[in-house]
């Protein structure tokens, strides 16, 4: 028997495995390489897009400073005056105050001819910059931006220019802010993928003004024409720099590029990603070699090939050992038969096979060999002594031959049994393969080792894609983690059958429902060996159920009364002048009225079923997007409480032209069966009211300033008269003057309160925090009020947490809060009353409360207690001296400056407790031109 004939089955099996493994390896390599390279390109595009947005926000902030200065009344009055002295101290101070955190290398003011009048960098004064593009654009269009090297400073800068106009719109001059280049440069470091990545910023001519590779600076990315180079030289953009193109791309490619998307160009083995930054003539470029981008892709691809090759070799080795072990008894039988045929009747086969058929065949051969040996020995003995018994011996031999024939027939019968068993298995496999249900068998780790034809029909995956892959990777993974955790616990730990409904995914991405049954198959040791999964696609049944539900829904919608009521409500919403938006519990818009469509410039159909946070974004006055968690809609849906506009905090929405407008709003949650199921947002454009309120506030501020001087004069002369500097007074004259002094003091207090209110509403007051001891400050306020306390024979109860320590607070502002609350508690509590002051510390904030057992606040008037000029009816009758501004100022300080909260509990004729909290981080420093008094 030749080697080829013995191992023909083995050789063919191994060849099939190697061919399949080779094909699979090639397909996997091509698939992984293509997809990973696309992912790598998209990651670079995402990085460029995110970074351009970040730079745009920074440039917008710098531009806002220039635009706000263009509206400054001091600058306008200075440019309108006939005598405009160079480096005017007041104007210089005003410009310097706008250099927040020192981000500008210069802020300067020019007349309409381009002459610099005032500058924070004195070297700019007297210079004419009318030749600069940013000056020309600002003069003609109202706004200018450019990135150039300064002819005075010899340094690169980002220039933002805004035109200053008089009340009739006539140009008076231009104010310019020069942003330091390192402000933008610092943001570029985060883009580096590795040391070979090239990051560049380029201007309108594609001239590189920033790069992490210095050799790229002041060269153009695209090839420029002579006319473009001449424009750069004539406008002295980069002084005497020689501009050279670093790529062969034409400038026309640059002009045609899509500024809204990240563009990609390739040349000389490099990829170039670039995008325009907002509305500015500035472009962000990233250069990365294609070889670097492919290195990671190729590494993963090669590893995948090695893994497939390794497992192919392992599978080949296992098959080789199995087939060799199965065929070994046949080889032994062949050799044994040859040995016995040569006369060696003592020979027997000493081998145990794990295959039952082969072991029985070996035993039958040994029995035959033993019988032949015995017969041969008997013949030899009796031939010598009894020749006449030869015939009998021949008969005996004939019987032995029959026994041998019977043994061979048994062997043949066993072979027939094996063939029949194979046919039965073929029948079973045919039945399973053609079953309508999806059936798979997996190992104990969920990896598929068998799948019938219905699996391919239902999921769309081929058998080659399914085998040796985990089921969850192909069609699973749709349900939540808790579902799969429960399933694995049942079939693997509890070793029970798991049955239920599940959502799976076809190869084309379609989600389909199914009934599934997973049975663990156990070995003799009661350990899970395999899993049998049977799944039935119930898509049609589900669709039938949905159709039934749809029919029921249509029947309900046909109800005439409901339709009539709905029409009435829609007509009512359409007639309301305020904007109304209704959302579900997830913040998705389900209804928008006509007024909201008009204000937002969007149709109801555009906004329905979309998130209100994305369709109706809210902004601060400075154009900063308000986060989802800080939106009133989120708070209403989470807390179930009504939300309204806060004092000093105004939301801004965008209209169809992208312009911001202020809104006053109220958000009410829908609550059904103690569960929030949605919200209704009612808002209106308060631009007109805001303008009136600002004019009123400015008038109050101006009037209060003007009143201070005569009041101070009155107070000074009254003090002089009372001190008898102008002559001796009688008692009656002194009484009159004391009445004047008291009245004047009340007027001064009222003027100070009005000034504080106007500074709060205009946002011009400063916050200057420092480390202070809140307990010591509270005690000093109580000590100041001792005369009133003693006069009313009151008892002060103090309860302090001594471990509070010092905290960052503005001493004047926090003193004003404590002084106001304590004064009210003493003022509105009868004689011999009690006032309790308590200070606590929690994990994140400081809590202070001031309680009294005084007159309290009527329940109907409690909602108005923090409003301007409001005083409760029960205290107006007892004390007529209050202004009604104190609690408004206190609330504004706590919420706007300290980032805290203030509230109260009160029962009329029993007392009131005011609470306020301050975060442990304290107040944040804020620049302002005035402090609260």
mmCIF file of N, CA and C in Angstrom, residues 544-554:
data_model
loop_
_atom_site.group_PDB
_atom_site.id
_atom_site.type_symbol
_atom_site.label_atom_id
_atom_site.label_comp_id
_atom_site.label_asym_id
_atom_site.label_seq_id
_atom_site.Cartn_x
_atom_site.Cartn_y
_atom_site.Cartn_z
ATOM 1 N N UNK A 544 -48.382 42.611 11.267
ATOM 2 C CA UNK A 544 -49.830 42.414 11.374
ATOM 3 C C UNK A 544 -50.362 43.067 12.642
ATOM 4 N N UNK A 545 -49.598 42.924 13.753
ATOM 5 C CA UNK A 545 -49.998 43.561 15.005
ATOM 6 C C UNK A 545 -50.008 45.086 14.873
ATOM 7 N N UNK A 546 -48.975 45.619 14.179
ATOM 8 C CA UNK A 546 -48.906 47.066 13.978
ATOM 9 C C UNK A 546 -50.080 47.562 13.129
ATOM 10 N N UNK A 547 -50.433 46.746 12.086
ATOM 11 C CA UNK A 547 -51.581 47.118 11.257
ATOM 12 C C UNK A 547 -52.859 47.162 12.092
ATOM 13 N N UNK A 548 -52.981 46.179 13.000
ATOM 14 C CA UNK A 548 -54.161 46.134 13.866
ATOM 15 C C UNK A 548 -54.203 47.382 14.751
ATOM 16 N N UNK A 549 -53.029 47.735 15.325
ATOM 17 C CA UNK A 549 -52.953 48.933 16.162
ATOM 18 C C UNK A 549 -53.278 50.182 15.349
ATOM 19 N N UNK A 550 -52.778 50.201 14.098
ATOM 20 C CA UNK A 550 -53.030 51.350 13.225
ATOM 21 C C UNK A 550 -54.521 51.500 12.948
ATOM 22 N N UNK A 551 -55.193 50.362 12.713
ATOM 23 C CA UNK A 551 -56.632 50.399 12.462
ATOM 24 C C UNK A 551 -57.372 50.949 13.680
ATOM 25 N N UNK A 552 -56.984 50.465 14.875
ATOM 26 C CA UNK A 552 -57.619 50.944 16.103
ATOM 27 C C UNK A 552 -57.387 52.443 16.287
ATOM 28 N N UNK A 553 -56.145 52.862 15.974
ATOM 29 C CA UNK A 553 -55.809 54.289 16.111
ATOM 30 C C UNK A 553 -56.639 55.138 15.157
ATOM 31 N N UNK A 554 -56.796 54.644 13.892
ATOM 32 C CA UNK A 554 -57.573 55.392 12.908
ATOM 33 C C UNK A 554 -59.033 55.503 13.337
#
